[in-house]
Coordinates of C-alpha atoms in Angstrom, one line a residue:
M21 CA 0.0 0.0 0.0
Y22 CA 2.8 2.4 0.8
I23 CA 6.3 2.6 -0.6
F24 CA 9.0 3.2 2.0
G25 CA 11.9 1.3 3.5
L26 CA 11.3 -1.2 6.4
E27 CA 14.0 0.8 8.3
S28 CA 11.6 3.7 8.4
V29 CA 8.9 1.6 9.9
F30 CA 11.2 0.1 12.5
S31 CA 12.6 3.5 13.3
L32 CA 9.1 4.8 13.9
F33 CA 8.2 2.0 16.2
A34 CA 11.6 2.5 18.0
V35 CA 10.6 6.1 18.6
L36 CA 7.1 5.1 19.8
R37 CA 8.6 2.5 22.2
V38 CA 11.1 4.8 23.9
P39 CA 10.4 4.8 27.6
A40 CA 8.5 8.0 28.5
E41 CA 10.7 8.5 31.6
L42 CA 13.9 9.0 29.6
L43 CA 12.2 11.5 27.2
S44 CA 10.7 13.6 30.0
R45 CA 13.9 13.7 32.0
G46 CA 16.1 14.5 29.1
E47 CA 18.5 11.7 30.0
P48 CA 20.7 10.3 27.2
M49 CA 19.9 6.9 25.7
Q50 CA 21.9 4.0 27.4
P51 CA 24.0 1.7 25.4
Q52 CA 22.3 -1.5 24.2
R53 CA 24.0 -3.6 26.8
E54 CA 22.9 -1.3 29.7
R55 CA 19.4 -1.1 28.4
S56 CA 19.0 -4.8 28.3
E57 CA 20.1 -5.0 31.9
A58 CA 17.9 -2.2 33.0
R59 CA 14.9 -3.7 31.2
P60 CA 12.7 -0.6 31.2
R61 CA 9.0 -1.1 30.8
A62 CA 8.0 -0.5 27.2
G63 CA 5.1 1.7 26.3
W64 CA 4.0 4.4 24.0
M65 CA 5.8 7.6 25.0
V66 CA 2.6 9.6 24.5
M67 CA 0.8 7.5 27.0
G68 CA 3.1 7.0 29.9
E69 CA 1.6 7.5 33.3
R70 CA 4.7 9.2 34.8
G71 CA 6.8 11.8 33.1
R72 CA 4.4 12.6 30.4
P73 CA 6.1 14.1 27.3
S74 CA 5.7 17.7 26.3
A75 CA 3.3 18.8 23.6
L76 CA 6.3 19.3 21.3
D77 CA 7.3 15.6 21.8
V78 CA 3.8 14.5 21.0
C79 CA 3.6 16.6 17.8
R80 CA 7.0 15.3 16.6
V81 CA 5.9 11.7 17.0
L82 CA 2.5 12.3 15.3
A83 CA 4.2 14.2 12.5
V84 CA 6.5 11.2 11.7
F85 CA 3.6 8.8 12.2
F86 CA 1.2 10.4 9.8
A87 CA 3.9 11.2 7.3
L88 CA 4.6 7.5 6.9
F89 CA 0.9 6.6 6.9
P90 CA -0.9 9.3 5.0
S91 CA -4.2 7.4 4.8
V92 CA -4.6 7.6 8.6
S93 CA -5.1 11.3 8.4
L94 CA -7.3 11.0 5.3
Q95 CA -10.0 8.3 5.1
C96 CA -8.9 6.4 8.3
K97 CA -9.0 9.4 10.7
V98 CA -7.6 7.6 13.6
I99 CA -5.8 10.8 14.6
K100 CA -9.1 12.2 15.8
C101 CA -9.3 9.4 18.4
T102 CA -5.7 10.0 19.4
T103 CA -6.3 13.7 19.8
E104 CA -9.3 13.2 22.0
Y105 CA -7.4 10.7 24.1
L106 CA -4.5 13.1 24.6
A107 CA -6.9 15.9 25.5
V108 CA -8.4 13.8 28.3
T109 CA -5.1 12.4 29.7
S110 CA -3.2 15.7 29.6
N111 CA -4.2 16.3 33.3
S112 CA -1.3 15.2 35.4
G113 CA -3.6 14.4 38.4
L114 CA -5.5 11.7 36.5
G115 CA -6.1 8.6 38.7
E116 CA -5.6 5.0 37.7
E117 CA -9.4 4.4 37.2
E118 CA -9.8 7.6 35.2
Y119 CA -6.8 6.6 33.1
C120 CA -8.4 3.2 32.4
T121 CA -11.6 4.9 31.5
A122 CA -9.8 7.1 29.0
L123 CA -8.1 4.0 27.5
R124 CA -11.4 2.3 27.1
A125 CA -12.9 5.4 25.4
Y126 CA -9.8 5.4 23.1
K127 CA -10.3 1.8 22.2
S128 CA -14.0 2.3 21.5
C129 CA -13.3 5.3 19.2
V130 CA -10.6 3.3 17.3
G131 CA -13.0 0.3 17.0
R132 CA -15.6 2.4 15.3
L133 CA -13.1 3.0 12.4
A134 CA -12.6 -0.7 11.7
R135 CA -14.3 -0.6 8.3
S136 CA -12.7 2.6 6.9
C137 CA -9.3 1.6 8.3
R138 CA -9.3 -2.1 7.4
G139 CA -5.9 -3.2 6.1
D140 CA -4.2 0.0 7.3
L141 CA -0.8 -0.8 8.9
A142 CA -0.8 2.3 11.1
Y143 CA -4.3 1.7 12.3
H144 CA -3.6 -1.8 13.4
S145 CA -0.4 -0.7 15.2
V146 CA -2.6 1.8 17.2
Q147 CA -4.9 -1.0 18.1
H148 CA -2.1 -3.2 19.4
G149 CA -0.6 -0.3 21.3
I150 CA -3.9 0.3 23.2
E151 CA -4.1 -3.4 24.1
D152 CA -0.5 -3.2 25.5
L153 CA -1.3 -0.2 27.6
M154 CA -4.4 -1.7 29.0
N155 CA -2.5 -4.8 30.0
Q156 CA 0.3 -2.8 31.6
K157 CA -2.2 -0.8 33.7
N158 CA -4.4 -3.9 34.4
C159 CA -7.4 -2.1 32.9
S160 CA -10.6 -4.0 32.6
K161 CA -12.0 -4.1 29.0
V162 CA -15.5 -3.6 30.5
G163 CA -16.3 -0.4 32.3
P164 CA -17.3 3.3 31.8
T165 CA -15.9 5.5 29.1
F166 CA -15.6 9.3 29.1
Q167 CA -18.5 11.1 27.5
P168 CA -17.6 13.6 24.8
R169 CA -16.7 17.0 26.2
P170 CA -19.3 19.5 25.8
R171 CA -18.5 21.9 23.0
T172 CA -19.8 25.3 22.3
P173 CA -22.4 24.8 19.5
P174 CA -21.7 26.7 16.3
P175 CA -24.0 29.6 15.6
P176 CA -27.2 28.6 13.8
P177 CA -27.1 29.2 10.0
P178 CA -29.0 32.2 8.7
P179 CA -32.5 31.4 7.7
P180 CA -33.0 30.8 4.0
P181 CA -34.2 33.8 2.1
V182 CA -38.0 34.0 1.4
L183 CA -38.4 33.5 -2.3
T184 CA -41.3 34.7 -4.4
D185 CA -42.8 32.7 -7.3
S186 CA -40.8 34.8 -9.7
Q187 CA -37.4 34.0 -8.1
E188 CA -35.2 31.0 -8.7
R189 CA -35.6 28.4 -5.9
S190 CA -32.1 26.9 -6.2
D191 CA -31.1 28.4 -2.8
G192 CA -34.1 27.1 -0.9
P193 CA -34.7 23.7 0.6
E194 CA -37.1 22.7 -2.1
V195 CA -34.3 21.8 -4.5
C196 CA -33.2 19.0 -2.1
H197 CA -36.7 17.5 -2.1
Y198 CA -37.6 16.0 -5.5
E199 CA -41.4 16.5 -5.4
R200 CA -41.2 19.9 -3.9
S201 CA -38.8 21.0 -6.6
L202 CA -41.4 20.3 -9.3
T203 CA -43.3 23.3 -10.7
R204 CA -46.9 23.7 -9.7
N205 CA -48.2 22.9 -13.2
S206 CA -46.0 19.9 -13.9
A207 CA -47.5 16.4 -13.9
Q208 CA -47.0 14.0 -11.0
P209 CA -43.8 12.0 -11.4
N210 CA -44.1 8.5 -12.7
Y211 CA -42.2 6.2 -10.3
T212 CA -40.6 3.1 -11.7
H213 CA -39.1 0.0 -10.1
C214 CA -36.2 -2.3 -10.7
G215 CA -35.3 -5.5 -8.8
F216 CA -32.3 -7.9 -8.9
F217 CA -32.3 -11.1 -6.8
G218 CA -31.7 -14.8 -6.7
D219 CA -29.9 -16.7 -9.4
P220 CA -30.2 -13.8 -10.6
H221 CA -33.6 -12.6 -11.8
L222 CA -34.1 -9.1 -13.1
R223 CA -37.2 -7.0 -13.1
T224 CA -36.5 -3.9 -15.3
F225 CA -37.9 -0.4 -15.0
G226 CA -40.2 -1.4 -17.9
D227 CA -41.5 -4.5 -15.9
D228 CA -39.7 -7.0 -18.1
F229 CA -38.8 -10.1 -16.1
Q230 CA -35.7 -12.0 -17.0
T231 CA -33.4 -14.7 -15.7
C232 CA -29.7 -14.1 -16.5
K233 CA -26.2 -15.5 -16.3
V234 CA -24.2 -12.2 -16.0
E235 CA -21.2 -13.6 -14.2
G236 CA -18.7 -11.0 -13.0
A237 CA -19.3 -7.2 -12.6
W238 CA -22.3 -5.7 -14.4
P239 CA -23.9 -2.2 -14.2
L240 CA -27.5 -2.0 -13.1
I241 CA -28.1 1.7 -13.2
H242 CA -26.2 4.7 -14.5
N243 CA -27.5 8.3 -14.8
K244 CA -26.4 11.8 -13.9
F245 CA -27.3 11.3 -10.2
L246 CA -26.1 7.8 -9.3
S247 CA -24.5 4.5 -10.5
V248 CA -25.1 1.0 -9.3
Q249 CA -22.9 -2.1 -10.1
V250 CA -23.2 -5.7 -9.0
T251 CA -20.7 -8.6 -9.0
N252 CA -22.1 -12.1 -9.5
L253 CA -20.5 -15.4 -8.8
P254 CA -21.6 -18.9 -9.8
V255 CA -23.8 -20.5 -7.1
L256 CA -22.1 -23.9 -7.9
P257 CA -19.0 -24.9 -9.8
G258 CA -19.8 -25.1 -13.5
S259 CA -23.4 -23.7 -13.0
L260 CA -24.8 -21.1 -15.4
A261 CA -26.8 -19.7 -12.5
T262 CA -25.0 -16.9 -10.6
A263 CA -25.9 -14.7 -7.5
T264 CA -24.8 -11.3 -6.3
S265 CA -21.9 -11.2 -3.8
K266 CA -21.0 -7.5 -4.1
L267 CA -22.9 -4.3 -4.6
T268 CA -21.6 -0.8 -5.1
I269 CA -23.7 2.4 -5.3
I270 CA -22.1 5.8 -6.0
F271 CA -24.2 9.0 -5.4
R272 CA -22.8 11.9 -7.3
N273 CA -22.5 15.5 -6.0
F274 CA -25.7 17.4 -6.3
Q275 CA -25.8 21.2 -5.9
E276 CA -26.0 22.2 -2.2
C277 CA -27.7 19.0 -1.2
V278 CA -25.2 16.1 -1.0
E279 CA -21.6 15.4 -1.5
Q280 CA -20.4 12.4 -3.5
K281 CA -21.0 9.2 -1.4
M282 CA -20.3 5.5 -2.0
Y283 CA -22.1 2.6 -0.4
H284 CA -20.4 -0.8 -0.7
A285 CA -21.8 -4.1 0.5
E286 CA -20.4 -7.7 0.3
T287 CA -21.5 -11.1 1.5
D288 CA -21.5 -11.0 5.3
D289 CA -20.8 -7.3 5.3
L290 CA -23.9 -5.2 4.9
P291 CA -22.9 -1.9 6.5
A292 CA -25.3 0.7 8.1
A293 CA -23.2 3.6 6.7
F294 CA -21.5 4.9 3.6
A295 CA -17.8 3.9 2.9
D296 CA -16.5 6.9 4.8
G297 CA -18.5 6.0 7.9
S298 CA -21.1 8.7 7.5
K299 CA -24.9 8.0 7.4
N300 CA -26.0 11.1 5.4
G301 CA -25.0 13.2 2.5
G302 CA -22.2 15.2 4.2
D303 CA -22.1 18.7 5.5
R304 CA -24.2 20.5 3.0
Y305 CA -27.5 22.3 3.6
G306 CA -29.6 19.4 2.4
A307 CA -27.4 16.5 3.6
N308 CA -30.2 14.7 5.4
T309 CA -32.0 14.2 2.1
L310 CA -29.6 11.3 1.6
R311 CA -29.6 8.8 4.5
V312 CA -28.7 5.2 5.2
V313 CA -31.2 3.5 7.5
E314 CA -30.5 0.1 9.0
K315 CA -33.7 -1.9 9.2
V316 CA -32.3 -5.3 10.4
P317 CA -28.6 -5.4 11.3
G318 CA -26.6 -7.3 8.8
Q319 CA -29.7 -8.2 6.8
H320 CA -31.7 -5.2 5.6
V321 CA -30.6 -1.6 4.8
E322 CA -32.6 1.2 3.1
I323 CA -31.0 4.2 1.4
Q324 CA -33.3 7.2 1.1
A325 CA -32.3 9.8 -1.5
K326 CA -35.2 12.3 -1.2
Y327 CA -33.4 14.9 -3.4
I328 CA -34.0 12.6 -6.4
G329 CA -37.2 10.9 -5.1
T330 CA -35.4 7.5 -4.9
T331 CA -35.5 4.7 -2.4
I332 CA -33.1 1.7 -2.5
V333 CA -33.4 -1.5 -0.6
V334 CA -30.4 -3.8 -0.1
R335 CA -30.7 -7.2 1.7
Q336 CA -28.6 -10.2 2.4
V337 CA -30.5 -13.4 2.2
G338 CA -28.5 -16.5 2.9
R339 CA -25.0 -15.9 1.3
Y340 CA -26.2 -13.5 -1.4
L341 CA -27.4 -9.9 -1.8
T342 CA -30.6 -8.6 -3.3
F343 CA -31.3 -5.1 -4.7
A344 CA -34.5 -3.1 -5.3
V345 CA -35.1 0.5 -6.2
R346 CA -38.0 3.0 -6.6
M347 CA -37.0 5.9 -8.9
P348 CA -38.8 8.6 -10.9
E349 CA -38.7 8.0 -14.7
E350 CA -37.2 11.4 -15.2
V351 CA -34.2 10.4 -13.0
V352 CA -33.9 7.0 -14.7
N353 CA -33.5 8.7 -18.1
S354 CA -31.3 11.6 -17.0
L355 CA -27.8 11.6 -18.6
E356 CA -24.8 13.8 -18.7
E357 CA -24.0 15.1 -22.2
G358 CA -22.2 12.4 -24.2
E359 CA -23.2 9.5 -22.0
T360 CA -25.2 6.4 -23.0
Q361 CA -27.2 3.8 -21.2
D362 CA -26.8 0.9 -23.6
L363 CA -25.5 -1.8 -21.1
Y364 CA -27.5 -0.9 -18.0
L365 CA -29.5 -3.9 -17.0
C366 CA -32.3 -2.1 -15.1
L367 CA -33.1 -0.1 -18.2
H368 CA -32.6 -2.5 -21.1
G369 CA -32.4 -5.9 -19.5
C370 CA -29.7 -8.5 -19.9
P371 CA -28.1 -9.0 -23.3
A372 CA -29.7 -11.7 -25.3
N373 CA -26.7 -14.0 -25.0
Q374 CA -26.9 -13.7 -21.2
R375 CA -30.5 -14.8 -20.7
I376 CA -31.7 -18.2 -19.5
D377 CA -34.9 -19.6 -20.9
F378 CA -37.2 -20.3 -18.0
R379 CA -39.5 -22.6 -20.0
S380 CA -36.9 -24.9 -21.4
F381 CA -35.2 -25.3 -18.0
R382 CA -38.4 -26.1 -16.3
A383 CA -39.3 -28.6 -18.9
R384 CA -35.9 -30.4 -18.6
A385 CA -36.3 -30.3 -14.8
A386 CA -39.8 -31.9 -14.9
E387 CA -38.5 -34.5 -17.3
A388 CA -35.5 -35.3 -15.1
T389 CA -37.8 -35.6 -12.1
Q390 CA -40.1 -38.1 -13.9
S391 CA -37.1 -40.1 -15.1
A392 CA -35.6 -40.2 -11.6
S393 CA -38.9 -41.3 -10.0
R394 CA -39.2 -44.1 -12.6
T395 CA -35.6 -45.4 -12.1
R396 CA -34.7 -44.7 -8.5
G397 CA -37.6 -43.0 -6.8
G398 CA -35.1 -40.4 -5.5
A399 CA -34.9 -36.6 -5.5
G400 CA -34.0 -34.6 -8.6
T401 CA -31.4 -31.9 -9.1
H402 CA -29.6 -30.8 -5.9
G403 CA -32.1 -32.6 -3.6
F404 CA -35.3 -31.0 -5.1
T405 CA -37.7 -32.5 -7.5
Y406 CA -39.8 -30.2 -9.6
K407 CA -42.8 -31.1 -7.4
S408 CA -41.0 -30.6 -4.1
A409 CA -39.5 -27.3 -5.3
K410 CA -43.0 -26.1 -6.2
A411 CA -44.3 -27.2 -2.8
K412 CA -41.6 -25.4 -0.9
C413 CA -42.0 -22.1 -2.9
K414 CA -45.8 -22.3 -2.4
E415 CA -45.3 -21.9 1.3
R416 CA -44.1 -18.3 0.8
L417 CA -45.4 -17.4 -2.6
P418 CA -49.0 -18.7 -3.0
V419 CA -49.5 -17.0 -6.4
E420 CA -47.8 -18.8 -9.3
D421 CA -46.4 -15.7 -10.9
L422 CA -42.8 -15.2 -12.1
Y423 CA -41.6 -14.6 -8.6
F424 CA -42.9 -18.1 -7.8
Q425 CA -41.3 -19.5 -10.9
S426 CA -38.0 -17.9 -10.1
C427 CA -38.1 -19.5 -6.7
V428 CA -38.6 -22.9 -8.3
F429 CA -35.8 -22.3 -10.7
D430 CA -33.4 -21.3 -7.9
L431 CA -34.2 -24.4 -5.8
L432 CA -33.7 -26.7 -8.8
S433 CA -30.5 -25.0 -10.0
S434 CA -28.8 -24.6 -6.6
G435 CA -30.6 -26.6 -3.9
D436 CA -30.1 -23.6 -1.6
I437 CA -33.3 -23.1 0.3
N438 CA -32.4 -19.5 1.2
F439 CA -33.4 -18.6 -2.4
T440 CA -37.0 -19.2 -1.3
M441 CA -36.7 -16.2 1.0
A442 CA -34.9 -14.1 -1.6
A443 CA -37.9 -14.4 -4.0
Y444 CA -40.3 -13.7 -1.1
Y445 CA -38.4 -10.5 0.0
A446 CA -38.1 -9.4 -3.7
F447 CA -41.9 -9.5 -4.0
E448 CA -42.3 -7.7 -0.6
D449 CA -40.0 -5.0 -2.0
V450 CA -42.2 -4.7 -5.1
K451 CA -45.3 -4.1 -2.9
M452 CA -43.4 -1.4 -1.1
L453 CA -41.7 0.3 -4.0
H454 CA -43.8 -0.2 -7.2
S455 CA -46.3 2.6 -7.9
N456 CA -48.9 0.4 -9.6
S457 CA -50.6 -2.2 -7.5
N458 CA -52.0 -3.8 -10.6
R459 CA -48.5 -4.6 -11.8
Y460 CA -47.2 -6.3 -8.6
H461 CA -47.6 -9.7 -10.1
I462 CA -46.0 -10.6 -13.5
Y463 CA -47.0 -13.8 -15.2
E464 CA -45.4 -15.9 -17.8
K465 CA -47.9 -14.8 -20.5
D466 CA -46.9 -11.1 -19.7
A467 CA -43.2 -11.9 -20.3
L468 CA -44.1 -13.7 -23.6
S469 CA -46.3 -10.9 -24.9
S470 CA -43.6 -8.4 -24.0
A471 CA -41.0 -10.4 -25.8
A472 CA -43.3 -10.7 -28.8
Q473 CA -43.9 -7.0 -28.9
R474 CA -40.2 -6.3 -28.8
G475 CA -39.8 -8.7 -31.7
K476 CA -42.5 -6.8 -33.7
N477 CA -40.8 -3.5 -33.0
V478 CA -37.5 -4.8 -34.3
L479 CA -39.1 -6.2 -37.4
L480 CA -40.9 -2.9 -38.0
V481 CA -37.7 -1.0 -37.8
L482 CA -36.0 -3.4 -40.2
V483 CA -38.8 -3.1 -42.7
L484 CA -38.8 0.7 -42.6
N485 CA -35.0 0.7 -43.1
L486 CA -35.3 -1.6 -46.1
L487 CA -38.0 0.7 -47.6
A488 CA -35.9 3.8 -47.0
I489 CA -32.9 2.1 -48.8
L490 CA -35.2 1.0 -51.7
L491 CA -36.6 4.5 -52.2
W492 CA -33.2 6.1 -52.0
S493 CA -31.7 3.6 -54.6
T494 CA -34.6 4.1 -57.1
A495 CA -34.9 7.9 -56.8
P496 CA -33.8 9.8 -60.0
L497 CA -30.4 11.4 -59.8

């Protein structure tokens, strides 16, 4: 991660391990032999109980520390915890119990940075240093911690100016609330829905329902406000069916409302905050119009982006992630100049060569089940027969729509019973996010008619192109 000599690292740790008593008294360092006989107690010089270093000593060590590890002072921000600790322990009359309380607070502060500082060498050295100090002082890991010191609150921001109808409203709060920002005479926004779940199954903004391979990284959404990308892995070695193991969402800067934010989730890591540890859109006037809300720890997170009228639901079901979104059609189709949306799955669906035919797979599974029952009387693919898979899915999805069919497909292709709940929660998200209750359920005949209509449109475009070429070629020069 960083390029510098190992001698620099060891020199830094040597500085950090110098006994505090020697620095504070100004005594010269003993030769190696004498030091080994004296066996002074090791410890961080900025944390010794006796002979605390001067502020200058502390600044020198921190300067070297963060010069070698620049990420600590940037995204890691462990220096904030260190600064608070030093502020509390600067009182020379601090008792042992108070000192242990300060160490526990320090450890708690550092622990909250585990995600943003993961893999950072300096951060982990701080963690080990705190553990050493707590052992030296015989501090219990359980006990009170210092409450944050009261700070003088900043003066309240000036009230927004009162705007008349003839004035631009870009300075007011309305710009950070999608529906409020619409003009009085404009039509109500048309909200659309996209869902991605299971092995995986895709419901597009246009209500097309597809089952896809799409192994690896694929973009779901891309517009001028945000981008969403998923990474899919095969559910079984050699299987065509894949499922989502990673999800990344990037919210772009938007006026005075939100700063750029990234949300990243992986299997067994569904965070309740953005990648920088924050839970809203930053320090801008409308920052709270972008929020991460944890519904069920480790299982269900909702991201509310009111400034673009958008709600995103991310879940972990079993070992895999699901995604669902409600978004205004205007936002779906918004693009920066020169950008295209050709490959985005939520808008155009999966490429034709990445789609899996539901009907042929189901027919093969039913035939395999009949063959197995005639020969062995045993279960079919991965422990489920077509009949038993239908029975299991019926427990959660009583209507035999495409969510039910996707559940059956997933059980037959993977044998993982958790996919039953993935299909169930995907349909629950539809009921929460879709704007048209008559379109909650999608049936196989709907998918077939939609595919037929797309085929007719392609044929019509082809015929018109041929006519245009014919007319052009026969026109007199």
